[in-house]
Short mmCIF file of C-alpha atoms and ligand atoms in Angstrom, two decimals:
data_model
loop_
_atom_site.label_atom_id
_atom_site.label_comp_id
_atom_site.label_asym_id
_atom_site.label_seq_id
_atom_site.Cartn_x
_atom_site.Cartn_y
_atom_site.Cartn_z
CA UNK A 721 19.28 -16.64 -3.43
CA UNK A 722 17.88 -18.85 -6.53
CA UNK A 723 15.22 -17.88 -9.02
CA UNK A 724 13.99 -20.20 -11.70
CA UNK A 725 11.00 -18.53 -13.06
CA UNK A 726 10.67 -17.02 -16.49
CA UNK A 727 7.54 -15.07 -15.71
CA UNK A 728 5.80 -13.55 -12.70
CA UNK A 729 2.04 -14.18 -13.42
CA UNK A 730 0.69 -14.26 -9.68
CA UNK A 731 1.33 -14.80 -6.26
CA UNK A 732 -0.85 -18.02 -6.14
CA UNK A 733 1.78 -20.11 -7.75
CA UNK A 734 4.86 -18.60 -5.79
CA UNK A 735 6.22 -20.25 -2.54
CA UNK A 736 6.81 -18.30 0.46
CA UNK A 737 10.54 -18.54 -0.06
CA UNK A 738 10.29 -17.04 -3.62
CA UNK A 739 8.05 -14.18 -2.33
CA UNK A 740 10.77 -13.46 0.42
CA UNK A 741 13.47 -13.57 -2.09
CA UNK A 742 11.65 -10.84 -4.13
CA UNK A 743 11.22 -8.70 -0.86
CA UNK A 744 14.89 -9.23 0.15
CA UNK A 745 16.29 -8.24 -3.24
CA UNK A 746 13.87 -5.27 -3.09
CA UNK A 747 15.79 -4.13 0.00
CA UNK A 748 18.97 -3.90 -1.86
CA UNK A 749 17.41 -1.83 -4.55
CA UNK A 750 15.39 0.73 -2.27
CA UNK A 751 18.40 2.94 -1.72
CA UNK A 752 19.33 3.26 -5.48
CA UNK A 753 16.31 5.56 -5.81
CA UNK A 754 17.75 7.79 -3.11
CA UNK A 755 21.05 8.24 -4.89
CA UNK A 756 21.97 11.41 -6.92
CA UNK A 757 22.59 9.13 -10.05
CA UNK A 758 19.73 6.86 -9.77
CA UNK A 759 21.17 3.98 -11.85
CA UNK A 760 22.78 0.61 -11.59
CA UNK A 761 23.96 -1.67 -14.59
CA UNK A 762 22.21 -5.19 -13.95
CA UNK A 763 19.86 -4.76 -17.20
CA UNK A 764 22.22 -2.97 -19.54
CA UNK A 765 21.60 -4.29 -22.86
CA UNK A 766 18.26 -5.52 -22.17
CA UNK A 767 14.91 -4.23 -23.63
CA UNK A 768 11.61 -4.06 -21.54
CA UNK A 769 8.41 -3.54 -23.33
CA UNK A 770 5.38 -1.98 -21.40
CA UNK A 771 2.35 -3.55 -23.06
CA UNK A 772 -0.76 -1.85 -21.21
CA UNK A 773 -4.13 -2.46 -22.66
CA UNK A 774 -5.62 -0.59 -19.62
CA UNK A 775 -5.14 2.65 -18.17
CA UNK A 776 -2.47 3.10 -15.49
CA UNK A 777 -0.69 5.82 -13.76
CA UNK A 778 1.37 4.24 -10.91
CA UNK A 779 2.31 0.69 -12.36
CA UNK A 780 3.22 1.66 -15.93
CA UNK A 781 5.33 4.62 -14.56
CA UNK A 782 6.79 2.51 -11.85
CA UNK A 783 7.85 -0.29 -14.08
CA UNK A 784 9.36 2.21 -16.60
CA UNK A 785 11.34 3.83 -13.84
CA UNK A 786 12.36 0.43 -12.41
CA UNK A 787 13.61 -0.67 -15.71
CA UNK A 788 15.50 2.47 -16.60
CA UNK A 789 17.15 2.55 -13.06
CA UNK A 790 18.51 -1.08 -13.72
CA UNK A 791 19.91 0.34 -17.09
CA UNK A 792 17.54 -1.45 -19.33
CA UNK A 793 15.95 0.21 -22.52
CA UNK A 794 12.08 0.80 -22.38
CA UNK A 795 9.45 0.68 -25.04
CA UNK A 796 6.13 1.92 -24.18
CA UNK A 797 3.85 0.20 -26.60
CA UNK A 798 0.95 2.40 -27.77
CA UNK A 799 -1.95 0.02 -28.10
CA UNK A 800 -4.35 2.68 -29.49
CA UNK A 801 -2.17 3.65 -32.48
CA UNK A 802 -0.88 0.04 -33.03
CA UNK A 803 -2.26 -2.86 -35.58
CA UNK A 804 -4.16 -4.11 -32.54
CA UNK A 805 -6.97 -1.53 -33.65
CA UNK A 806 -6.75 -3.29 -37.09
CA UNK A 807 -7.53 -6.62 -35.59
CA UNK A 808 -4.18 -8.15 -34.87
CA UNK A 809 -4.22 -10.61 -32.10
CA UNK A 810 -2.64 -10.12 -28.86
CA UNK A 811 -0.40 -13.12 -29.22
CA UNK A 812 0.55 -11.79 -32.81
CA UNK A 813 1.41 -8.45 -31.45
CA UNK A 814 3.69 -9.98 -28.69
CA UNK A 815 5.33 -12.32 -31.27
CA UNK A 816 6.06 -9.46 -33.56
CA UNK A 817 7.54 -7.31 -30.85
CA UNK A 818 9.54 -10.28 -29.72
CA UNK A 819 10.84 -10.85 -33.31
CA UNK A 820 12.63 -7.43 -32.60
CA UNK A 821 14.71 -9.13 -29.90
CA UNK A 822 13.09 -7.90 -26.61
CA UNK A 823 13.57 -9.39 -23.21
CA UNK A 824 10.64 -8.61 -21.20
CA UNK A 825 6.86 -7.72 -21.67
CA UNK A 826 4.96 -6.23 -18.84
CA UNK A 827 1.39 -6.78 -19.43
CA UNK A 828 -1.67 -5.18 -18.30
CA UNK A 829 -5.17 -6.09 -19.55
CA UNK A 830 -8.90 -5.92 -18.49
CA UNK A 831 -9.17 -9.87 -19.00
CA UNK A 832 -7.89 -12.43 -16.73
CA UNK A 833 -5.39 -14.82 -18.16
CA UNK A 834 -3.96 -12.55 -21.04
CA UNK A 835 -0.54 -12.42 -19.48
CA UNK A 836 -0.29 -15.88 -19.02
CA UNK A 837 -1.44 -16.49 -22.67
CA UNK A 838 1.31 -14.35 -23.87
CA UNK A 839 3.90 -16.10 -21.50
CA UNK A 840 3.10 -19.50 -23.20
CA UNK A 841 3.70 -17.79 -26.61
CA UNK A 842 6.83 -16.07 -26.08
CA UNK A 843 10.38 -17.05 -24.73
CA UNK A 844 10.80 -13.32 -23.29
CA UNK A 845 9.89 -12.99 -19.58
CA UNK A 846 6.20 -11.91 -18.87
CA UNK A 847 5.29 -9.78 -15.93
CA UNK A 848 1.59 -9.55 -15.06
CA UNK A 849 0.88 -5.68 -14.31
CA UNK A 850 -2.93 -6.62 -13.43
CA UNK A 851 -5.30 -8.95 -15.37
CA UNK A 852 -8.96 -8.40 -15.08
CA UNK A 853 -10.24 -9.46 -11.60
CA UNK A 854 -7.32 -12.24 -11.35
CA UNK A 855 -4.04 -10.90 -10.01
CA UNK A 856 -1.82 -7.79 -9.55
CA UNK A 857 1.19 -9.52 -8.21
CA UNK A 858 3.69 -6.50 -7.98
CA UNK A 859 1.02 -4.39 -6.04
CA UNK A 860 0.91 -7.24 -3.45
CA UNK A 861 4.60 -7.54 -3.31
CA UNK A 862 4.93 -3.69 -2.78
CA UNK A 863 2.33 -4.05 -0.09
CA UNK A 864 4.10 -6.64 1.70
CA UNK A 865 7.41 -4.60 1.48
CA UNK A 866 5.65 -1.69 3.08
CA UNK A 867 4.29 -3.51 5.89
CA UNK A 868 7.36 -5.41 6.43
CA UNK A 869 9.32 -2.18 6.50
CA UNK A 870 6.95 -0.52 9.00
CA UNK A 871 6.62 -3.64 11.47
CA UNK A 872 9.71 -5.71 10.84
CA UNK A 873 7.58 -8.66 10.07
CA UNK A 874 4.49 -10.18 8.46
CA UNK A 875 3.82 -13.18 10.41
CA UNK A 876 1.06 -12.53 12.90
CA UNK A 877 0.04 -9.05 11.73
CA UNK A 878 -3.83 -8.68 11.33
CA UNK A 879 -4.59 -7.04 7.95
CA UNK A 880 -8.17 -6.15 7.06
CA UNK A 881 -9.04 -5.55 3.30
CA UNK A 882 -12.14 -3.70 2.92
CA UNK A 883 -14.23 -2.85 -0.11
CA UNK A 884 -14.75 -4.28 -3.46
CA UNK A 885 -13.18 -7.76 -3.05
CA UNK A 886 -15.36 -9.33 -5.83
CA UNK A 887 -13.76 -7.22 -8.62
CA UNK A 888 -10.17 -6.69 -7.02
CA UNK A 889 -7.08 -8.50 -8.60
CA UNK A 890 -5.09 -6.43 -5.72
CA UNK A 891 -7.22 -8.22 -3.09
CA UNK A 892 -6.57 -11.71 -4.45
CA UNK A 893 -2.77 -11.03 -4.84
CA UNK A 894 -2.69 -9.52 -1.33
CA UNK A 895 -4.55 -12.46 0.08
CA UNK A 896 -2.22 -15.05 -1.44
CA UNK A 897 0.94 -13.13 -0.29
CA UNK A 898 -0.23 -12.14 3.25
CA UNK A 899 -1.52 -15.53 4.28
CA UNK A 900 1.60 -17.39 2.69
CA UNK A 901 3.82 -15.18 4.76
CA UNK A 902 1.74 -15.79 7.91
CA UNK A 903 -0.48 -12.65 8.45
CA UNK A 904 -3.89 -12.77 9.81
CA UNK A 905 -5.98 -12.04 6.64
CA UNK A 906 -9.45 -10.44 6.84
CA UNK A 907 -11.75 -9.25 4.16
CA UNK A 908 -14.92 -7.02 4.62
CA UNK A 909 -17.57 -5.33 2.65
CA UNK A 910 -21.31 -5.66 1.75
CA UNK A 911 -22.12 -9.47 1.10
CA UNK A 912 -22.83 -8.61 -2.71
CA UNK A 913 -18.95 -7.65 -3.29
CA UNK A 914 -17.50 -10.26 -1.24
CA UNK A 915 -16.78 -13.50 -3.49
CA UNK A 916 -18.46 -16.69 -2.20
CA UNK A 917 -16.14 -19.30 -0.63
CA UNK A 918 -13.19 -16.64 -0.37
CA UNK A 919 -12.34 -18.41 2.91
CA UNK A 920 -10.80 -21.17 1.08
CA UNK A 921 -7.94 -18.81 0.05
CA UNK A 922 -7.07 -18.56 3.79
CA UNK A 923 -8.97 -15.56 4.76
CA UNK A 924 -11.51 -14.86 7.37
CA UNK A 925 -14.68 -12.86 6.33
CA UNK A 926 -16.88 -10.34 8.23
CA UNK A 927 -19.45 -7.96 6.87
CA UNK A 928 -18.88 -5.73 9.89
CA UNK A 929 -16.23 -2.94 9.53
CA UNK A 930 -16.23 -2.57 13.23
CA UNK A 931 -15.02 -6.23 13.50
CA UNK A 932 -12.64 -5.81 10.56
CA UNK A 933 -10.77 -2.72 12.04
CA UNK A 934 -10.88 -3.81 15.65
CA UNK A 935 -7.01 -4.74 16.55
CA UNK A 936 -6.16 -4.45 12.71
CA UNK A 937 -2.53 -3.59 12.13
CA UNK A 938 -3.07 -2.88 8.62
CA UNK A 939 -6.56 -1.24 7.25
CA UNK A 940 -6.12 -1.84 3.63
CA UNK A 941 -8.90 -0.03 1.57
CA UNK A 942 -9.85 -1.20 -2.00
CA UNK A 943 -11.04 1.01 -4.83
CA UNK A 944 -14.74 0.71 -5.56
CA UNK A 945 -14.29 -0.47 -9.30
CA UNK A 946 -17.10 1.21 -11.10
CA UNK A 947 -15.72 0.15 -14.47
CA UNK A 948 -15.93 -3.70 -13.72
CA UNK A 949 -19.43 -3.54 -12.11
CA UNK A 950 -21.64 -4.60 -14.88
CA UNK A 951 -24.41 -5.35 -12.45
CA UNK A 952 -25.87 -3.26 -9.60
CA UNK A 953 -23.82 -4.69 -6.53
CA UNK A 954 -24.69 -1.63 -4.28
CA UNK A 955 -27.84 0.02 -3.76
CA UNK A 956 -26.08 3.59 -3.52
CA UNK A 957 -22.65 5.05 -3.35
CA UNK A 958 -23.68 7.22 -0.37
CA UNK A 959 -24.85 4.12 1.52
CA UNK A 960 -21.82 2.28 0.92
CA UNK A 961 -19.65 5.12 1.91
CA UNK A 962 -21.54 5.47 5.09
CA UNK A 963 -21.18 1.91 6.07
CA UNK A 964 -17.83 0.95 4.67
CA UNK A 965 -15.89 4.15 3.82
CA UNK A 966 -13.27 5.05 6.32
CA UNK A 967 -14.14 8.41 7.85
CA UNK A 968 -13.18 10.01 11.19
CA UNK A 969 -15.66 8.29 13.28
CA UNK A 970 -14.55 4.82 12.26
CA UNK A 971 -10.76 5.96 12.25
CA UNK A 972 -11.14 6.50 16.16
CA UNK A 973 -11.54 2.87 16.58
CA UNK A 974 -8.45 2.00 14.69
CA UNK A 975 -5.17 1.05 16.84
CA UNK A 976 -2.84 4.35 16.85
CA UNK A 977 0.02 2.41 15.15
CA UNK A 978 -2.07 0.83 12.44
CA UNK A 979 -1.20 1.57 8.78
CA UNK A 980 -3.82 2.74 6.41
CA UNK A 981 -3.10 1.49 3.02
CA UNK A 982 -4.64 1.87 -0.53
CA UNK A 983 -3.41 0.77 -3.81
CA UNK A 984 -4.60 3.83 -5.81
CA UNK A 985 -6.23 5.33 -7.38
CA UNK A 986 -8.49 6.45 -4.60
CA UNK A 987 -12.20 7.48 -4.90
CA UNK A 988 -11.80 10.18 -2.30
CA UNK A 989 -15.04 10.72 -0.42
CA UNK A 990 -15.99 6.78 -1.14
CA UNK A 991 -13.85 4.31 0.21
CA UNK A 992 -11.76 6.71 2.09
CA UNK A 993 -12.47 10.36 3.28
CA UNK A 994 -9.97 12.89 2.07
CA UNK A 995 -8.71 13.74 5.54
CA UNK A 996 -7.95 10.18 6.34
CA UNK A 997 -5.71 9.91 3.26
CA UNK A 998 -3.66 12.71 4.75
CA UNK A 999 -3.15 11.08 8.27
CA UNK A 1000 0.49 10.34 9.29
CA UNK A 1001 -0.18 6.79 9.37
CA UNK A 1002 -1.72 6.65 5.84
CA UNK A 1003 1.20 5.26 3.82
CA UNK A 1004 -0.35 5.41 0.30
CA UNK A 1005 2.58 7.35 -1.19
CA UNK A 1006 5.14 5.06 0.45
CA UNK A 1007 3.37 2.21 -1.06
CA UNK A 1008 4.02 3.99 -4.31
CA UNK A 1009 7.89 4.75 -3.55
CA UNK A 1010 8.32 1.17 -2.63
CA UNK A 1011 6.94 -0.11 -6.05
CA UNK A 1012 10.13 0.89 -7.71
CA UNK A 1013 12.34 -1.26 -5.56
CA UNK A 1014 9.97 -4.23 -5.59
CA UNK A 1015 9.88 -3.90 -9.45
CA UNK A 1016 13.52 -3.37 -9.75
CA UNK A 1017 13.79 -6.83 -7.67
CA UNK A 1018 11.04 -8.43 -10.08
CA UNK A 1019 12.95 -7.16 -13.05
CA UNK A 1020 16.19 -8.25 -11.90
CA UNK A 1021 15.11 -11.91 -11.01
CA UNK A 1022 13.24 -12.66 -14.07
CA UNK A 1023 15.41 -10.84 -16.88
CA UNK A 1024 18.69 -10.11 -15.22
CA UNK A 1025 19.24 -13.65 -13.95
CA UNK A 1026 18.43 -15.23 -17.12
CA UNK A 1027 21.07 -17.26 -19.14
N1 LIG B 1455 -2.51 0.36 -8.07
C1 LIG B 1455 -2.42 0.50 -9.32
O1 LIG B 1455 -2.37 -0.54 -10.26
O2 LIG B 1455 -2.50 1.91 -10.06
P1 LIG B 1455 -2.54 2.12 -11.44
O3 LIG B 1455 -3.81 1.41 -11.97
O4 LIG B 1455 -2.64 3.64 -11.69
O5 LIG B 1455 -1.35 1.42 -12.22
#
Protein backbone atom coordinates (compact mmCIF):
# COMPACT_ATOMS: atom_id res chain seq x y z
CA UNK A 1 0.00 0.00 0.00
CA UNK A 2 1.43 3.41 -0.96
CA UNK A 3 0.00 6.82 -0.20
CA UNK A 4 1.75 10.00 -1.29
CA UNK A 5 -0.87 12.72 -0.85
CA UNK A 6 -0.86 15.35 1.85
CA UNK A 7 -4.58 16.12 1.41
CA UNK A 8 -7.89 14.68 0.28
CA UNK A 9 -9.75 17.37 -1.65
CA UNK A 10 -11.79 15.34 -4.13
CA UNK A 11 -12.18 12.02 -5.91
CA UNK A 12 -11.71 13.70 -9.28
CA UNK A 13 -7.94 13.76 -8.79
CA UNK A 14 -7.60 10.28 -7.24
CA UNK A 15 -6.68 7.24 -9.30
CA UNK A 16 -8.68 4.02 -9.16
CA UNK A 17 -5.81 2.45 -7.18
CA UNK A 18 -5.83 5.27 -4.61
CA UNK A 19 -9.59 4.89 -4.09
CA UNK A 20 -9.14 1.13 -3.70
CA UNK A 21 -6.32 1.68 -1.19
CA UNK A 22 -8.67 3.78 0.98
CA UNK A 23 -11.47 1.18 0.72
CA UNK A 24 -9.10 -1.71 1.54
CA UNK A 25 -7.66 0.20 4.50
CA UNK A 26 -11.20 0.91 5.74
CA UNK A 27 -11.92 -2.84 5.81
CA UNK A 28 -9.15 -3.29 8.37
CA UNK A 29 -10.56 -0.48 10.54
CA UNK A 30 -14.24 -1.47 10.43
CA UNK A 31 -13.85 -4.09 13.15
CA UNK A 32 -12.37 -1.57 15.64
CA UNK A 33 -15.79 0.03 16.18
CA UNK A 34 -17.33 -3.27 17.28
CA UNK A 35 -14.69 -3.87 19.97
CA UNK A 36 -15.42 -3.21 23.61
CA UNK A 37 -12.48 -0.79 23.67
CA UNK A 38 -12.90 1.11 20.40
CA UNK A 39 -9.38 2.45 20.08
CA UNK A 40 -6.17 1.73 18.19
CA UNK A 41 -2.93 3.73 18.49
CA UNK A 42 -1.79 4.93 14.99
CA UNK A 43 -2.53 8.65 15.53
CA UNK A 44 -1.37 8.87 19.14
CA UNK A 45 0.23 12.30 19.65
CA UNK A 46 -1.45 13.81 16.55
CA UNK A 47 -4.02 16.62 16.66
CA UNK A 48 -6.96 16.81 14.26
CA UNK A 49 -8.99 20.04 13.96
CA UNK A 50 -12.61 20.08 12.82
CA UNK A 51 -13.09 23.36 10.95
CA UNK A 52 -16.77 23.40 9.98
CA UNK A 53 -18.16 26.65 8.57
CA UNK A 54 -21.45 24.90 7.68
CA UNK A 55 -23.77 22.74 9.81
CA UNK A 56 -23.19 18.99 9.96
CA UNK A 57 -24.45 16.07 12.01
CA UNK A 58 -22.92 12.99 10.35
CA UNK A 59 -19.62 14.18 8.88
CA UNK A 60 -18.43 16.22 11.85
CA UNK A 61 -19.32 13.55 14.42
CA UNK A 62 -17.95 10.78 12.24
CA UNK A 63 -14.57 12.50 11.74
CA UNK A 64 -14.34 13.24 15.45
CA UNK A 65 -15.07 9.62 16.39
CA UNK A 66 -12.75 8.30 13.66
CA UNK A 67 -9.88 10.48 14.90
CA UNK A 68 -10.50 9.54 18.54
CA UNK A 69 -10.66 5.82 17.68
CA UNK A 70 -7.21 6.27 16.12
CA UNK A 71 -6.07 7.88 19.42
CA UNK A 72 -5.69 11.41 18.02
CA UNK A 73 -6.60 14.51 19.99
CA UNK A 74 -9.51 16.36 18.40
CA UNK A 75 -10.29 20.06 18.50
CA UNK A 76 -13.71 21.23 17.32
CA UNK A 77 -13.19 24.82 16.25
CA UNK A 78 -16.27 26.95 16.95
CA UNK A 79 -16.54 29.34 14.01
CA UNK A 80 -19.39 31.42 15.48
CA UNK A 81 -17.42 32.37 18.60
CA UNK A 82 -14.04 32.72 16.85
CA UNK A 83 -12.26 35.77 15.43
CA UNK A 84 -13.70 34.86 12.00
CA UNK A 85 -16.72 36.82 13.24
CA UNK A 86 -14.38 39.86 13.66
CA UNK A 87 -13.24 39.60 10.06
CA UNK A 88 -10.15 37.35 10.30
CA UNK A 89 -9.64 35.52 7.02
CA UNK A 90 -10.01 31.76 6.70
CA UNK A 91 -6.35 31.35 5.72
CA UNK A 92 -5.15 33.44 8.69
CA UNK A 93 -7.42 31.40 10.94
CA UNK A 94 -5.93 28.12 9.66
CA UNK A 95 -2.34 29.43 9.87
CA UNK A 96 -2.85 30.60 13.46
CA UNK A 97 -4.28 27.23 14.48
CA UNK A 98 -1.42 25.47 12.67
CA UNK A 99 1.07 27.60 14.64
CA UNK A 100 -0.18 25.66 17.69
CA UNK A 101 1.32 22.53 16.07
CA UNK A 102 -1.70 20.61 14.80
CA UNK A 103 -1.49 17.89 12.14
CA UNK A 104 -4.76 17.90 10.20
CA UNK A 105 -7.70 20.13 9.28
CA UNK A 106 -11.10 18.70 8.38
CA UNK A 107 -12.80 21.50 6.44
CA UNK A 108 -16.43 22.08 5.48
CA UNK A 109 -17.47 25.33 3.80
CA UNK A 110 -20.38 26.56 1.70
CA UNK A 111 -17.97 27.87 -0.96
CA UNK A 112 -16.32 25.46 -3.40
CA UNK A 113 -12.53 25.59 -3.24
CA UNK A 114 -12.04 26.64 0.40
CA UNK A 115 -10.43 23.33 1.55
CA UNK A 116 -8.03 23.49 -1.41
CA UNK A 117 -7.18 27.13 -0.64
CA UNK A 118 -6.38 26.20 2.96
CA UNK A 119 -4.33 23.19 1.84
CA UNK A 120 -2.10 25.46 -0.25
CA UNK A 121 -1.36 27.65 2.77
CA UNK A 122 -0.65 25.09 5.50
CA UNK A 123 1.67 22.11 5.74
CA UNK A 124 -0.85 20.08 7.77
CA UNK A 125 -3.06 17.56 5.99
CA UNK A 126 -6.39 18.99 4.79
CA UNK A 127 -9.44 16.79 4.25
CA UNK A 128 -12.46 18.15 2.44
CA UNK A 129 -15.63 17.48 4.44
CA UNK A 130 -17.83 19.07 1.75
CA UNK A 131 -17.26 22.33 -0.14
CA UNK A 132 -20.18 24.11 -1.78
CA UNK A 133 -21.42 22.19 -4.82
CA UNK A 134 -17.93 20.82 -5.55
CA UNK A 135 -17.09 17.57 -3.73
CA UNK A 136 -17.74 15.56 -0.57
CA UNK A 137 -15.12 12.84 -1.04
CA UNK A 138 -15.51 10.91 2.21
CA UNK A 139 -19.28 10.63 1.64
CA UNK A 140 -18.64 8.99 -1.73
CA UNK A 141 -15.96 6.74 -0.21
CA UNK A 142 -18.34 5.49 2.46
CA UNK A 143 -20.97 4.94 -0.23
CA UNK A 144 -18.49 2.95 -2.33
CA UNK A 145 -17.53 0.96 0.76
CA UNK A 146 -21.19 0.18 1.55
CA UNK A 147 -21.97 -0.94 -2.01
CA UNK A 148 -18.83 -3.09 -2.17
CA UNK A 149 -19.63 -4.65 1.18
CA UNK A 150 -23.15 -5.56 -0.01
CA UNK A 151 -22.38 -6.72 -3.57
CA UNK A 152 -18.73 -7.75 -3.27
CA UNK A 153 -17.86 -5.48 -6.20
CA UNK A 154 -18.43 -2.08 -7.79
CA UNK A 155 -17.61 -2.97 -11.40
CA UNK A 156 -20.73 -3.50 -13.48
CA UNK A 157 -23.32 -2.43 -10.91
CA UNK A 158 -25.95 0.08 -12.06
CA UNK A 159 -26.24 3.04 -9.67
CA UNK A 160 -28.92 5.66 -10.30
CA UNK A 161 -28.41 8.98 -8.51
CA UNK A 162 -31.77 10.73 -8.35
CA UNK A 163 -32.64 14.32 -7.49
CA UNK A 164 -30.86 17.63 -7.05
CA UNK A 165 -27.65 16.77 -8.92
CA UNK A 166 -27.03 20.43 -9.80
CA UNK A 167 -26.38 21.47 -6.20
CA UNK A 168 -24.96 18.19 -4.95
CA UNK A 169 -21.30 17.74 -3.98
CA UNK A 170 -22.26 14.19 -2.96
CA UNK A 171 -23.42 13.45 -6.51
CA UNK A 172 -20.20 14.80 -8.03
CA UNK A 173 -17.94 12.78 -5.74
CA UNK A 174 -20.05 9.67 -6.28
CA UNK A 175 -20.01 10.06 -10.05
CA UNK A 176 -16.18 10.29 -9.99
CA UNK A 177 -15.81 7.41 -7.55
CA UNK A 178 -18.30 4.95 -9.01
CA UNK A 179 -17.29 5.58 -12.62
CA UNK A 180 -13.56 5.21 -11.83
CA UNK A 181 -14.33 1.84 -10.24
CA UNK A 182 -16.29 0.64 -13.27
CA UNK A 183 -19.94 1.08 -12.24
CA UNK A 184 -22.69 2.00 -14.71
CA UNK A 185 -23.60 5.47 -13.34
CA UNK A 186 -26.90 7.19 -14.14
CA UNK A 187 -28.29 10.51 -12.97
CA UNK A 188 -31.97 11.40 -13.00
CA UNK A 189 -34.12 14.39 -12.09
CA UNK A 190 -36.05 17.25 -13.64
CA UNK A 191 -33.95 18.95 -16.38
CA UNK A 192 -33.71 22.18 -14.31
CA UNK A 193 -31.59 20.44 -11.63
CA UNK A 194 -29.44 18.23 -13.88
CA UNK A 195 -26.24 20.11 -14.85
CA UNK A 196 -25.63 20.51 -18.58
CA UNK A 197 -22.90 18.26 -20.01
CA UNK A 198 -22.79 16.07 -16.87
CA UNK A 199 -22.33 13.13 -19.28
CA UNK A 200 -18.71 14.28 -19.66
CA UNK A 201 -18.09 13.04 -16.10
CA UNK A 202 -18.90 9.51 -17.30
CA UNK A 203 -22.58 9.25 -16.43
CA UNK A 204 -25.75 8.58 -18.37
CA UNK A 205 -28.67 10.99 -17.99
CA UNK A 206 -32.37 10.29 -17.90
CA UNK A 207 -35.29 12.48 -16.90
CA UNK A 208 -37.47 9.41 -16.41
CA UNK A 209 -37.33 7.86 -12.94
CA UNK A 210 -38.78 4.64 -14.37
CA UNK A 211 -35.74 4.32 -16.67
CA UNK A 212 -33.39 5.20 -13.80
CA UNK A 213 -34.71 2.57 -11.41
CA UNK A 214 -35.17 -0.18 -14.00
CA UNK A 215 -32.55 -2.87 -13.25
CA UNK A 216 -30.74 -0.52 -10.85
CA UNK A 217 -28.64 -2.23 -8.18
CA UNK A 218 -28.42 1.00 -6.20
CA UNK A 219 -31.10 3.69 -6.04
CA UNK A 220 -29.33 6.71 -4.53
CA UNK A 221 -31.61 9.55 -3.52
CA UNK A 222 -30.26 13.05 -3.06
CA UNK A 223 -31.48 15.64 -0.62
CA UNK A 224 -33.31 18.52 -2.27
CA UNK A 225 -30.98 21.36 -1.24
CA UNK A 226 -33.32 24.21 -0.50
CA UNK A 227 -30.48 26.28 1.06
CA UNK A 228 -28.47 26.27 -2.20
CA UNK A 229 -31.38 26.97 -4.54
CA UNK A 230 -31.11 30.68 -5.14
CA UNK A 231 -33.50 30.54 -8.08
CA UNK A 232 -36.74 28.68 -8.45
CA UNK A 233 -35.64 25.44 -10.04
CA UNK A 234 -38.86 23.59 -9.30
CA UNK A 235 -42.46 24.57 -9.88
CA UNK A 236 -43.52 22.94 -6.60
CA UNK A 237 -42.19 20.51 -4.01
CA UNK A 238 -45.44 18.54 -4.25
CA UNK A 239 -44.95 18.05 -7.98
CA UNK A 240 -41.26 17.13 -7.50
CA UNK A 241 -42.20 14.59 -4.88
CA UNK A 242 -44.93 13.08 -7.07
CA UNK A 243 -42.61 12.67 -10.09
CA UNK A 244 -39.21 11.97 -8.50
CA UNK A 245 -39.79 11.11 -4.83
CA UNK A 246 -39.42 7.41 -3.99
CA UNK A 247 -42.81 6.13 -2.84
CA UNK A 248 -44.41 2.66 -2.60
CA UNK A 249 -45.59 2.71 -6.21
CA UNK A 250 -42.11 3.37 -7.63
CA UNK A 251 -40.50 1.10 -5.03
CA UNK A 252 -42.44 -1.87 -6.47
CA UNK A 253 -40.54 -1.42 -9.75
CA UNK A 254 -37.13 -1.69 -8.09
CA UNK A 255 -35.23 -5.00 -8.06
CA UNK A 256 -35.73 -6.96 -4.82
CA UNK A 257 -32.04 -6.94 -3.95
CA UNK A 258 -31.41 -3.29 -4.86
CA UNK A 259 -30.01 -0.99 -2.18
CA UNK A 260 -31.78 2.25 -1.30
CA UNK A 261 -29.21 4.86 -0.27
CA UNK A 262 -29.30 8.47 0.90
CA UNK A 263 -26.42 10.61 2.25
CA UNK A 264 -28.60 12.36 4.83
CA UNK A 265 -30.08 14.52 6.09
CA UNK A 266 -33.31 13.20 4.54
CA UNK A 267 -36.29 15.35 3.64
CA UNK A 268 -38.82 12.68 4.55
CA UNK A 269 -41.87 12.97 2.30
CA UNK A 270 -40.00 14.87 -0.45
CA UNK A 271 -37.23 12.78 -2.08
CA UNK A 272 -38.11 9.68 -0.04
CA UNK A 273 -41.29 8.59 1.70
CA UNK A 274 -40.77 7.75 5.34
CA UNK A 275 -41.87 4.12 4.92
CA UNK A 276 -39.29 3.56 2.14
CA UNK A 277 -36.48 4.77 4.41
CA UNK A 278 -37.46 2.00 6.85
CA UNK A 279 -37.36 -0.87 4.31
CA UNK A 280 -34.89 -3.72 4.92
CA UNK A 281 -32.91 -2.86 1.80
CA UNK A 282 -32.56 0.82 2.78
CA UNK A 283 -29.01 1.04 4.11
CA UNK A 284 -28.98 4.69 5.18
CA UNK A 285 -27.75 3.99 8.72
CA UNK A 286 -25.32 1.36 7.44
CA UNK A 287 -23.77 4.17 5.35
CA UNK A 288 -23.35 6.23 8.52
CA UNK A 289 -21.73 3.31 10.37
CA UNK A 290 -19.29 2.74 7.49
CA UNK A 291 -18.38 6.43 7.53
CA UNK A 292 -16.28 5.85 10.66
CA UNK A 293 -14.15 3.10 9.07
CA UNK A 294 -13.66 5.08 5.87
CA UNK A 295 -12.70 8.26 7.73
CA UNK A 296 -10.32 6.28 9.95
CA UNK A 297 -8.70 5.03 6.74
CA UNK A 298 -8.43 8.53 5.26
CA UNK A 299 -6.95 9.95 8.50
CA UNK A 300 -4.57 7.02 8.82
CA UNK A 301 -3.31 7.43 5.23
CA UNK A 302 -3.03 11.23 5.21
CA UNK A 303 -1.90 11.88 8.79
CA UNK A 304 -0.61 8.56 10.15
CA UNK A 305 1.63 7.66 7.25
CA UNK A 306 3.35 11.07 7.03
CA UNK A 307 7.02 11.34 7.91
N1 LIG B 1 -24.07 13.43 4.59
C1 LIG B 1 -23.65 14.56 5.23
O1 LIG B 1 -22.71 15.23 4.80
O2 LIG B 1 -24.36 14.84 6.36
P1 LIG B 1 -24.03 16.07 7.33
O3 LIG B 1 -24.35 17.33 6.60
O4 LIG B 1 -24.92 15.86 8.54
O5 LIG B 1 -22.57 16.00 7.67
